[in-house]
PDB file of C-alpha atoms in Angstrom:
ATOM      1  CA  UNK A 170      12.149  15.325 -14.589  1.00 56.00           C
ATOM      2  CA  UNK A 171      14.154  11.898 -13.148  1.00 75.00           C
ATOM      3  CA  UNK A 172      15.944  14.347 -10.108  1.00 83.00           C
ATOM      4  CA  UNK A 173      12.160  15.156  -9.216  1.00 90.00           C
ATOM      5  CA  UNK A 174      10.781  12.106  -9.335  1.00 91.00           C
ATOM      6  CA  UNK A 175      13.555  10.328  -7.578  1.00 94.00           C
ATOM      7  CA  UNK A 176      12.874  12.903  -4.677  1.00 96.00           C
ATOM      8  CA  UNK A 177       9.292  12.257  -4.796  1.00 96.00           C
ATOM      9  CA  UNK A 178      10.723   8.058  -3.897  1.00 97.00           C
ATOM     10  CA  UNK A 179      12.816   9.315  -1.492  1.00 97.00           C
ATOM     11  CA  UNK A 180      10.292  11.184   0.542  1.00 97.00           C
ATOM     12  CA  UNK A 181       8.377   8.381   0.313  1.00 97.00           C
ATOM     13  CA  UNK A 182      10.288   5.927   1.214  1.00 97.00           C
ATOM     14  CA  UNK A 183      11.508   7.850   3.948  1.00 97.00           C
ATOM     15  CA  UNK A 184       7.929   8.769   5.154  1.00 96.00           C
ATOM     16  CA  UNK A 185       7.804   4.581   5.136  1.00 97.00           C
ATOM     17  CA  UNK A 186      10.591   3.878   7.089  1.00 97.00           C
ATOM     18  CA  UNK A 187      10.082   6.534   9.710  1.00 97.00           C
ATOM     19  CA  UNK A 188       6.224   5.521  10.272  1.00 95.00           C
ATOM     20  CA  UNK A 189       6.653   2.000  10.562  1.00 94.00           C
ATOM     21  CA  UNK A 190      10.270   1.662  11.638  1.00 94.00           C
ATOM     22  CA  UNK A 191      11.194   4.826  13.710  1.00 91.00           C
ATOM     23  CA  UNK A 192      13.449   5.642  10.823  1.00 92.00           C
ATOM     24  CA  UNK A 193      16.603   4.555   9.996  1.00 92.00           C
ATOM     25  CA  UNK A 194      16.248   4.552   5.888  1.00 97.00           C
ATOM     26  CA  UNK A 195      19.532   6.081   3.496  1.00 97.00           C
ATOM     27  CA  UNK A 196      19.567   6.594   0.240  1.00 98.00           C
ATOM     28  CA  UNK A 197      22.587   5.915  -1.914  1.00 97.00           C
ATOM     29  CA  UNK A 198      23.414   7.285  -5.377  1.00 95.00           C
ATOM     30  CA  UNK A 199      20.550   6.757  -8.019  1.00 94.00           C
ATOM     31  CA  UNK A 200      22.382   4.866 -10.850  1.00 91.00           C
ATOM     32  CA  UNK A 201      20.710   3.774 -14.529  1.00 89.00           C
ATOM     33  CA  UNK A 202      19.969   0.106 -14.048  1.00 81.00           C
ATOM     34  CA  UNK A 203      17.715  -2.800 -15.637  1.00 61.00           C
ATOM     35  CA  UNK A 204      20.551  -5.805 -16.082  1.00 62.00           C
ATOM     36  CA  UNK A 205      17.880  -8.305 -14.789  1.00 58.00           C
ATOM     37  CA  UNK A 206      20.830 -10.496 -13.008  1.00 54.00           C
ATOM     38  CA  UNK A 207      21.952  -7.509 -10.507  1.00 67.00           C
ATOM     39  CA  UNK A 208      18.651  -5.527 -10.013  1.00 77.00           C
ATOM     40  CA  UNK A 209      17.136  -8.580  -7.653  1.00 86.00           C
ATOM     41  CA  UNK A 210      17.391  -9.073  -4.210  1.00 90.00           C
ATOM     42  CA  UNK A 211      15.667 -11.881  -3.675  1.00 90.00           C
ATOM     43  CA  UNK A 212      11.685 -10.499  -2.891  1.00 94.00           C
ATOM     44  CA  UNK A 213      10.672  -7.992  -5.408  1.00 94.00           C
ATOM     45  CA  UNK A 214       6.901  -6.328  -6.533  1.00 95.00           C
ATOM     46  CA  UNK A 215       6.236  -4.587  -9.376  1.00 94.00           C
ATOM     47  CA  UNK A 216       3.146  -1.866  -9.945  1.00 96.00           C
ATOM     48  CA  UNK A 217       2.175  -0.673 -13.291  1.00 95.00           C
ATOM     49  CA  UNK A 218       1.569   2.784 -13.892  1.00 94.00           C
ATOM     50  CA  UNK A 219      -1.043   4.229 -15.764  1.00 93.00           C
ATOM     51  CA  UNK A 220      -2.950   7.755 -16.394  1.00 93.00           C
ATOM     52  CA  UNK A 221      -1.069  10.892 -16.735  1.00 92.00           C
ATOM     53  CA  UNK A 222       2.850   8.780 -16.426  1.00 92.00           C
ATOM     54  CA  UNK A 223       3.481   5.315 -17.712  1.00 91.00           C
ATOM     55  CA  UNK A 224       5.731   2.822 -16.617  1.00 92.00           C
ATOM     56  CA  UNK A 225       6.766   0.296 -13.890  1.00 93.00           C
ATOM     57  CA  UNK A 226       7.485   0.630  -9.856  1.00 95.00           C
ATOM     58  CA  UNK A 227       9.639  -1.697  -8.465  1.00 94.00           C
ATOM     59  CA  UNK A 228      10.485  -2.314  -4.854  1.00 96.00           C
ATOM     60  CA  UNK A 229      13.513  -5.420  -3.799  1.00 95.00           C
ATOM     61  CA  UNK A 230      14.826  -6.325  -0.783  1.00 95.00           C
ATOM     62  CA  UNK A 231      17.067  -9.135   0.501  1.00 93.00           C
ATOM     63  CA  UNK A 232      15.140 -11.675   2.895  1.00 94.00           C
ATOM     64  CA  UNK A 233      17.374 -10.801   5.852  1.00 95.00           C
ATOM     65  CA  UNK A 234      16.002  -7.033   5.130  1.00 95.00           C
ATOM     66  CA  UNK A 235      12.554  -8.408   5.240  1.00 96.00           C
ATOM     67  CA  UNK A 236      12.732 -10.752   8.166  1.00 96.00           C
ATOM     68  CA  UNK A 237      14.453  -7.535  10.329  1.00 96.00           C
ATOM     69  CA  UNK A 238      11.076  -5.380   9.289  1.00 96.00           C
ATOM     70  CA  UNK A 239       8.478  -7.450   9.764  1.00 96.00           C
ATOM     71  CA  UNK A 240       8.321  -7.507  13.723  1.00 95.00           C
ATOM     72  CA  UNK A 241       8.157  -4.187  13.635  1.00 94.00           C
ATOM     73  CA  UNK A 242       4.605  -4.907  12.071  1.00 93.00           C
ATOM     74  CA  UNK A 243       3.998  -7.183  14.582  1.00 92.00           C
ATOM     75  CA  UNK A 244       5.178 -10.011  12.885  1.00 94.00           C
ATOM     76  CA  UNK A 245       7.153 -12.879  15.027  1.00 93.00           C
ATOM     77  CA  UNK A 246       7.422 -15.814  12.963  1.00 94.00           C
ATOM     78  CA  UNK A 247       8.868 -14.058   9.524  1.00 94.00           C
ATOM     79  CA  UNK A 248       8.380 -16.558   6.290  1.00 94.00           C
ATOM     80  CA  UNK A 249       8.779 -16.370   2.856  1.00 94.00           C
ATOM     81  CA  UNK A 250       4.787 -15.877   2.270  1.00 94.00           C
ATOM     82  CA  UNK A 251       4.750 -12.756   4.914  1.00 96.00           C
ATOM     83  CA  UNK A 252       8.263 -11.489   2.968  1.00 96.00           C
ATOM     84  CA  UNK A 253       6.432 -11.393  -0.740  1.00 95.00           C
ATOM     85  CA  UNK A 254       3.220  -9.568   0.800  1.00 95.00           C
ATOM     86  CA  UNK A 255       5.749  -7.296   2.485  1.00 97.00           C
ATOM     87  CA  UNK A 256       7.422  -6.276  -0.482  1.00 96.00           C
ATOM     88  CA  UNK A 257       3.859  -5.985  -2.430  1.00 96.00           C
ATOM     89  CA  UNK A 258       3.064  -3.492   0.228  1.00 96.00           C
ATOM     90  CA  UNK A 259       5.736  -1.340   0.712  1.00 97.00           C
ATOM     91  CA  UNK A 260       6.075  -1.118  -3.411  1.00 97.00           C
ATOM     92  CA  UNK A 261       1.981  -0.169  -3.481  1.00 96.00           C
ATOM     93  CA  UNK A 262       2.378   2.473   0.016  1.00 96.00           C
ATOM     94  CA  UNK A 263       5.744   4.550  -1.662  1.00 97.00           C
ATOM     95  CA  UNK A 264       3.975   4.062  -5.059  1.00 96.00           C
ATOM     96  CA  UNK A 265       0.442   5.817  -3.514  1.00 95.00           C
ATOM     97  CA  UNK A 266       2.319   8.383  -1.222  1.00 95.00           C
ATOM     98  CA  UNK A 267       4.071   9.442  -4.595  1.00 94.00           C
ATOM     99  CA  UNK A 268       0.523  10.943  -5.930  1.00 92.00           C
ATOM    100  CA  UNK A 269       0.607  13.479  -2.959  1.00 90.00           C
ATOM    101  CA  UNK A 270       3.185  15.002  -5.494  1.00 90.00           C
ATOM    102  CA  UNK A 271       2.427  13.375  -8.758  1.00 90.00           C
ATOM    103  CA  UNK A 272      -1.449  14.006  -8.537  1.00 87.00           C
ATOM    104  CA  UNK A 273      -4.546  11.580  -8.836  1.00 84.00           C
ATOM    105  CA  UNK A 274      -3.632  11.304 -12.785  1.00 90.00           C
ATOM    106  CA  UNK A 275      -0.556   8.726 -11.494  1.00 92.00           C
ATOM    107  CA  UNK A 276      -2.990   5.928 -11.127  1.00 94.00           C
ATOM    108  CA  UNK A 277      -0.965   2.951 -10.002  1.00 94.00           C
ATOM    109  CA  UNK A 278      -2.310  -1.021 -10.192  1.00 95.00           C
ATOM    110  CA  UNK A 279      -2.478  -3.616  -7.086  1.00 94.00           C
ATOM    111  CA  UNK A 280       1.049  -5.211  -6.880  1.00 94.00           C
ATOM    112  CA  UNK A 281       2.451  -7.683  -8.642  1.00 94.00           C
ATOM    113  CA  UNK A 282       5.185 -10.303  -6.517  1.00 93.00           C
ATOM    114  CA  UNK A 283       8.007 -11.043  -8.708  1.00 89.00           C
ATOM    115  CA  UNK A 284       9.242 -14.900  -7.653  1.00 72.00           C
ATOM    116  CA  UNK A 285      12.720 -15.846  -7.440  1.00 69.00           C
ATOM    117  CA  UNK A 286      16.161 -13.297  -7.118  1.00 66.00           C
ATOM    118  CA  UNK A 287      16.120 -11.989 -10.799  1.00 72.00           C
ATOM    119  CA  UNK A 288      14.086  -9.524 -11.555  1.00 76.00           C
ATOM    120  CA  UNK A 289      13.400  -8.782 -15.146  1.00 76.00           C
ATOM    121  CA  UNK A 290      12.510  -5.387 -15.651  1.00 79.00           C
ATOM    122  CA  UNK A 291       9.994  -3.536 -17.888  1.00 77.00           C
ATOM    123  CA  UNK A 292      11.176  -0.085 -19.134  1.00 77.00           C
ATOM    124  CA  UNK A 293       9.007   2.054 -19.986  1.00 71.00           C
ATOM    125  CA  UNK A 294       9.166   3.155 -23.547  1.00 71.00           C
ATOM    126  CA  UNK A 295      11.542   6.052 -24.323  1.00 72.00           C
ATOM    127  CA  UNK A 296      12.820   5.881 -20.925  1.00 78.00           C
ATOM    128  CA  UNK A 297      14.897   4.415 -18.804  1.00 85.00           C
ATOM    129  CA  UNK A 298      15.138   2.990 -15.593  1.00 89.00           C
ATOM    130  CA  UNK A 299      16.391   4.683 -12.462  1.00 91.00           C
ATOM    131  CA  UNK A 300      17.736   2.280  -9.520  1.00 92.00           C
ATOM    132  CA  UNK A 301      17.454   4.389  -6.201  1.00 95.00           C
ATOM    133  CA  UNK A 302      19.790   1.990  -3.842  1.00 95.00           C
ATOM    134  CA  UNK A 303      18.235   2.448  -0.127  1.00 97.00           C
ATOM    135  CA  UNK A 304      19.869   0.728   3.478  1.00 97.00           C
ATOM    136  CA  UNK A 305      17.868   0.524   6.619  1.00 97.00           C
ATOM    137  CA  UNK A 306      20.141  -1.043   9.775  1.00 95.00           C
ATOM    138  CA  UNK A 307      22.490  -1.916   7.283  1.00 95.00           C
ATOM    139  CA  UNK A 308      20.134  -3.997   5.191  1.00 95.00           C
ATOM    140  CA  UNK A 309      19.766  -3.024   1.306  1.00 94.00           C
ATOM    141  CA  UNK A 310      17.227  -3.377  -0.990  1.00 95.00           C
ATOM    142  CA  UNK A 311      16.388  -1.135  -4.537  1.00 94.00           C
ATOM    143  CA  UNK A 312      13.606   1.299  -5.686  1.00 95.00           C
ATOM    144  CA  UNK A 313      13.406   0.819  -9.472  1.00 94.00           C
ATOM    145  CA  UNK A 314      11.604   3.811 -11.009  1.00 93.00           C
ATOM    146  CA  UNK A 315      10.972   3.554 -15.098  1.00 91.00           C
ATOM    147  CA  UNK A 316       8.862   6.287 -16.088  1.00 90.00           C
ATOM    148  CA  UNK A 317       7.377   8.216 -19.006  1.00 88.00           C
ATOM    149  CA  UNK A 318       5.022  11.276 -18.841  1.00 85.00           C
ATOM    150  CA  UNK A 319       1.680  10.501 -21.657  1.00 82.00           C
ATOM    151  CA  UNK A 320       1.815  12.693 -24.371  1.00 77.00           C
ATOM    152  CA  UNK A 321      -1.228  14.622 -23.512  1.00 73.00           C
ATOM    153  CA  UNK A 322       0.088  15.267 -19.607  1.00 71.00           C
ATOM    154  CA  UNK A 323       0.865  18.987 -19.724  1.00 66.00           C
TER     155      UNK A 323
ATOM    156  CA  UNK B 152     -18.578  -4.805  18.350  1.00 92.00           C
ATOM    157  CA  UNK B 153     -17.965  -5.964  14.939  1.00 95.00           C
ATOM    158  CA  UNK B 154     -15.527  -4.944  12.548  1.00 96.00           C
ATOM    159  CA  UNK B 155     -14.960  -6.047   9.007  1.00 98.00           C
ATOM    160  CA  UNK B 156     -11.441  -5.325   7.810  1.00 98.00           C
ATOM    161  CA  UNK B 157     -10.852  -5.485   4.019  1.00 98.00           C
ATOM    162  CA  UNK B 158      -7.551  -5.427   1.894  1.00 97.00           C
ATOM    163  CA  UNK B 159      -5.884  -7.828  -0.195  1.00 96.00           C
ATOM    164  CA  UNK B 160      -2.885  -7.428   1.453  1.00 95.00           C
ATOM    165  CA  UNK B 161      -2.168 -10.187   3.958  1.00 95.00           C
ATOM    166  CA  UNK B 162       0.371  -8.199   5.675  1.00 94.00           C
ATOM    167  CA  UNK B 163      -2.358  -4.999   6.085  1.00 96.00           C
ATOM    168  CA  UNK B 164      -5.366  -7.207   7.362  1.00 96.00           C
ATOM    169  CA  UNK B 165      -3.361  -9.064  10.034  1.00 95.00           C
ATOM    170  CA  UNK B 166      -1.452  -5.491  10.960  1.00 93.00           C
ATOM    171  CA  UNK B 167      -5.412  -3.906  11.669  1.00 95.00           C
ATOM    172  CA  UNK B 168      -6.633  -7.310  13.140  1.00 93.00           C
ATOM    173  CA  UNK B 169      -3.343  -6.489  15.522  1.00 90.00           C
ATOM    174  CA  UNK B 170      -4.451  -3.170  15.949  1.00 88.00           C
ATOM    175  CA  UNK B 171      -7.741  -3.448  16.957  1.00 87.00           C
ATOM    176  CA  UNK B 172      -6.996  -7.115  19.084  1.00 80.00           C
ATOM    177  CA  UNK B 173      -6.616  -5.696  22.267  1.00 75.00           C
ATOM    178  CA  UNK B 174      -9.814  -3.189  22.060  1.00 74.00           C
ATOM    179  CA  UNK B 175     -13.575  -3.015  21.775  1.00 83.00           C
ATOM    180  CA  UNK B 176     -13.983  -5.598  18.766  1.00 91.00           C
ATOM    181  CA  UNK B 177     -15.289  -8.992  20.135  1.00 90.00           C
ATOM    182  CA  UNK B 178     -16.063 -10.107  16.315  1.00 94.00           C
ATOM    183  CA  UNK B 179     -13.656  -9.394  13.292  1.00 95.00           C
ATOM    184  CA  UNK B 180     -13.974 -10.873   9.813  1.00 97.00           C
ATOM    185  CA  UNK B 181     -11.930  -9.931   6.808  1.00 98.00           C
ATOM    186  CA  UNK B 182     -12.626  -9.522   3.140  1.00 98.00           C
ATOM    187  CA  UNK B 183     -10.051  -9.499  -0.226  1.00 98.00           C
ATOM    188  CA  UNK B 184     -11.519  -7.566  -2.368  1.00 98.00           C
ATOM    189  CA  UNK B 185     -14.946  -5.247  -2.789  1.00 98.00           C
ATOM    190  CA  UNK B 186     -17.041  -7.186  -4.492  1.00 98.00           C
ATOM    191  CA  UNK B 187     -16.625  -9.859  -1.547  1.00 98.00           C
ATOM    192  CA  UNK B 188     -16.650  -6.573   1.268  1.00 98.00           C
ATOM    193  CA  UNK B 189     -19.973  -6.263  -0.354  1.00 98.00           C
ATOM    194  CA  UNK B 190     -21.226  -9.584   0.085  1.00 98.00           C
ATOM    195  CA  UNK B 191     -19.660 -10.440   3.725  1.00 98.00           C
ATOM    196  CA  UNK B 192     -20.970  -6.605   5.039  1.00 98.00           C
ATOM    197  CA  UNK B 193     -24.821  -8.194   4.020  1.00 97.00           C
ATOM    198  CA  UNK B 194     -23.838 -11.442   6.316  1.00 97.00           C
ATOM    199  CA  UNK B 195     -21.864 -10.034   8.845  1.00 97.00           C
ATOM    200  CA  UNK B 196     -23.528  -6.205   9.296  1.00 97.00           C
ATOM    201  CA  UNK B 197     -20.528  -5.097  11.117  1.00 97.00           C
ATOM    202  CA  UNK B 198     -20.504  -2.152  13.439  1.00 96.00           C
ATOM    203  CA  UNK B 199     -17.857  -0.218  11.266  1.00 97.00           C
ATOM    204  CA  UNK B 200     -15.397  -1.392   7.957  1.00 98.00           C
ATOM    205  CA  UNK B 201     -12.122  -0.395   7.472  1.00 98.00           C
ATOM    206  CA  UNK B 202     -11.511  -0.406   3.242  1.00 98.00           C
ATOM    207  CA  UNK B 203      -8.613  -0.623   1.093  1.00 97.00           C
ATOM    208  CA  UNK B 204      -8.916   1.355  -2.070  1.00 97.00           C
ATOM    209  CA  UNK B 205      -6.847  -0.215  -4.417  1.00 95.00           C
ATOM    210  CA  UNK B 206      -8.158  -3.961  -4.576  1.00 96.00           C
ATOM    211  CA  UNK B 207      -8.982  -6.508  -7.639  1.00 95.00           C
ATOM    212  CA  UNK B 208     -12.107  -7.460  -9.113  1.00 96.00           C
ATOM    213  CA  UNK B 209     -14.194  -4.006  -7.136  1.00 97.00           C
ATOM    214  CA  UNK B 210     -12.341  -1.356  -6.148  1.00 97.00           C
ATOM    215  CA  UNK B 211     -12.607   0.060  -2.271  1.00 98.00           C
ATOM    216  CA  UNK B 212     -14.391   3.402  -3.437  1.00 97.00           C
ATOM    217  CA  UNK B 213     -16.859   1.443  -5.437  1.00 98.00           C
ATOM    218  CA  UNK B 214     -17.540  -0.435  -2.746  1.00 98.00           C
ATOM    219  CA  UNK B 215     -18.242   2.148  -0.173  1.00 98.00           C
ATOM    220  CA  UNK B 216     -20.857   3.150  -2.309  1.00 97.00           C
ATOM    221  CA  UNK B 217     -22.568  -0.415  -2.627  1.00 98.00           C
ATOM    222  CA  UNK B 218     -22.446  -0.461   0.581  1.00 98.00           C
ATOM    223  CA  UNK B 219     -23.641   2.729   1.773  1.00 97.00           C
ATOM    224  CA  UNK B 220     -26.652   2.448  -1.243  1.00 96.00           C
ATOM    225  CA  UNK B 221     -28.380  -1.043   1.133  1.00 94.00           C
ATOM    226  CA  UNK B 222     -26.969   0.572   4.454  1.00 95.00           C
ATOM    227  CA  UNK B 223     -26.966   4.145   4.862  1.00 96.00           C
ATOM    228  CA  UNK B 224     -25.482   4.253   8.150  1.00 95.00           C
ATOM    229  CA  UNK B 225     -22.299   1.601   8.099  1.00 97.00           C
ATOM    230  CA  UNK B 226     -19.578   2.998   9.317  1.00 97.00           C
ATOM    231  CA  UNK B 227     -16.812   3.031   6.669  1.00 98.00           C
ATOM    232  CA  UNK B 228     -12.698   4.132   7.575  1.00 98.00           C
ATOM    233  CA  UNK B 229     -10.976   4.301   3.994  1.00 98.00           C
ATOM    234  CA  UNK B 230      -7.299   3.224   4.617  1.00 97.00           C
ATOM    235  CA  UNK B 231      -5.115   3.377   1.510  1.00 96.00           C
ATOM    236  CA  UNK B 232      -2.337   4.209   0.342  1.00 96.00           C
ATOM    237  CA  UNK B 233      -3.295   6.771  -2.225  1.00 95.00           C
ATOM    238  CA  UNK B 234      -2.142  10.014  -0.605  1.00 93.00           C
ATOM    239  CA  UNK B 235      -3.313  12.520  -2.846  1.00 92.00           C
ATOM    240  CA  UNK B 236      -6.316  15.190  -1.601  1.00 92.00           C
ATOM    241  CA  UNK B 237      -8.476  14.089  -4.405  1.00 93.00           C
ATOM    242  CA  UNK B 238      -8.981  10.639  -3.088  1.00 94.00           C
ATOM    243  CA  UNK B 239      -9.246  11.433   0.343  1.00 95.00           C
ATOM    244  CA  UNK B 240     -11.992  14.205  -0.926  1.00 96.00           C
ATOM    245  CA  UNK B 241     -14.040  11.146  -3.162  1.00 95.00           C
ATOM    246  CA  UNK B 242     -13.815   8.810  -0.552  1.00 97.00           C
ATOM    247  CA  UNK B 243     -15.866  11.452   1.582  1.00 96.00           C
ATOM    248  CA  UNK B 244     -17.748  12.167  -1.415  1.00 97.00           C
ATOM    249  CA  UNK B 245     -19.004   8.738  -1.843  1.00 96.00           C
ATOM    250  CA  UNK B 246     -20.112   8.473   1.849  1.00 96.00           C
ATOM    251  CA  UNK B 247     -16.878   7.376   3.919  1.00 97.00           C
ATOM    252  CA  UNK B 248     -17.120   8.214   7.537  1.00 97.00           C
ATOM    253  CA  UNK B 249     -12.941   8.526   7.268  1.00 96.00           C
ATOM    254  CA  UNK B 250      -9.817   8.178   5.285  1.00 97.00           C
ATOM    255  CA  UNK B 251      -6.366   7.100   7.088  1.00 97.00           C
ATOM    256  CA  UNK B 252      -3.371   6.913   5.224  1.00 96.00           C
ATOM    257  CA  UNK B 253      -1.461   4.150   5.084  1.00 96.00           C
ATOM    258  CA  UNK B 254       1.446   3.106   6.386  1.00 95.00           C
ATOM    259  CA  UNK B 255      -0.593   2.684   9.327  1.00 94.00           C
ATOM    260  CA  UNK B 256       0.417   2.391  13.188  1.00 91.00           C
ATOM    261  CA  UNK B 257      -1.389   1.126  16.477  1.00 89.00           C
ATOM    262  CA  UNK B 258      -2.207   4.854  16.996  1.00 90.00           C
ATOM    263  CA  UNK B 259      -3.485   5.674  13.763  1.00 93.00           C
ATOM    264  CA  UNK B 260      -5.952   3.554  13.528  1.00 93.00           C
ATOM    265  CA  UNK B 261      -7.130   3.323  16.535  1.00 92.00           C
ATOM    266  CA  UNK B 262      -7.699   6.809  16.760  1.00 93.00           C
ATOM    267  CA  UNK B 263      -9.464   6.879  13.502  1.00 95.00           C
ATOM    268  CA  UNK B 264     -11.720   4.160  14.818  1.00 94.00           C
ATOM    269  CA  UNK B 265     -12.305   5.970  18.250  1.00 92.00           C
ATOM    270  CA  UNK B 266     -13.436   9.044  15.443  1.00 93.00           C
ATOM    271  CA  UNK B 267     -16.093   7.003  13.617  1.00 93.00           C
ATOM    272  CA  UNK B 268     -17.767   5.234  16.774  1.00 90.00           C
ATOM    273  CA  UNK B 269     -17.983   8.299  18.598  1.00 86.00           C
ATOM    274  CA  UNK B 270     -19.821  10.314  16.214  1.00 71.00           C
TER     275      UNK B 270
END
């Protein structure tokens, strides 16, 4: 089930990259993660998961990361406030593009912005949590996946 | 023309506003949330809303149909993130004149726009 879902992030962060940013986004090698001191990047969201899967959605990315994306939303004068709404976005558009797959049961909350570079994360009970390391013009930043299917989700 | 532009996302209300700057829209306001869409539609009566889904305190579906319950014939563009059929199919359910998917682009939107005021 992890190897689907991971592919399900990749697609969507792909779709992401390529809409707003012509492309560009890699993916590295999906590793078990969740040591709060190395997971952070600097900006991070979180969005809770609810319905038919349960767990937490994470999205991090370094400032320099952020700061190279945001004129390509039209942004020219990058700051810290337009970096934390940038990461709440991007973790709420590949956390919505994942129900294409997932289905209308993976109901997923607004986003939560995580201050500071640690980022303590939630796993979701019996599970673990997937890091899914991602570059875009050399930039990094981290899609943290921790989720568990209900018990009454076929 | 008018147009109301609601998300809670800073970086998604300032990307439309962007969008939209350079076109037919002499007037544009913005709203954070549905319960406040709601309110500023009554005050503002824009010529067409675009409407996050996923919002606090009302969500952009519930709002829609507020909306669309005192004015029957706004002019609603869902834009969210949610990319499964079902919500695309609801929002038109509940009365949306579109749905757009976010992430969004000049093109996008405009277009879907262009769709709404020309029917």
């Amino acid at each position: 089930m992890e190897e689907d879902i991971l592919k399900i992030f990749v697609q969507s962060v792909t779709r992401y990259f390529d809409t707003i940013a012509d492309g560009g986004a890699s993916f590295g090698t999906p590793y078990l993660g969740g040591e709060p001191e190395s997971a952070g990047l600097g900006f991070s969201a979180v969005i809770g998961i609810t319905g038919a899967y349960r767990g937490n959605i994470y999205y991090t990315a370094s400032r320099e990361k952020l700061h190279a994306l945001l004129p390509c939303l039209g942004e020219t004068e990058p700051d810290d406030r337009l970096c934390a709404e940038l990461v709440g976005e991007i973790t709420n558009t590949i956390s919505g593009d994942a129900r294409e797959q997932l289905g209308g049961g993976f109901m997923i909350s607004t986003p939560f912005i995580l201050a500071g570079g640690t980022l303590a994360v939630h796993t979701a009970k019996h599970s673990v949590c997937y890091v899914l390391p991602v570059t875009w013009r050399q930039h990094p930043s981290r899609v943290l996946v921790s989720l568990q299917k209900s018990p009454d989700t076929p | 023309m008018k147009l109301l532009i609601v998300d809670d996302s800073l970086i998604m209300r300032r990307a439309i506003e962007r969008c939209v700057s350079t076109g037919r829209f002499g007037e544009v306001r913005v709203a954070t949330n549905g319960r406040l869409a709601v309110e500023e539609f009554a005050r503002f009566k824009p010529d067409v809303v675009t409407m996050d889904i996923t919002m606090p305190e009302m969500d952009g579906l519930t709002a829609v149909e507020r909306i669309l319950r005192a004015n029957p014939k706004a002019n609603i563009l869902v834009v969210s993130a949610l990319a499964d059929k079902a919500t695309a199919v609801e929002a038109i359910k509940r009365g949306a004149s579109g749905f757009l998917l976010k992430p969004i682009t000049v093109e996008s939107i405009q277009a879907a726009l262009d769709d709404i005021l020309e029917d």
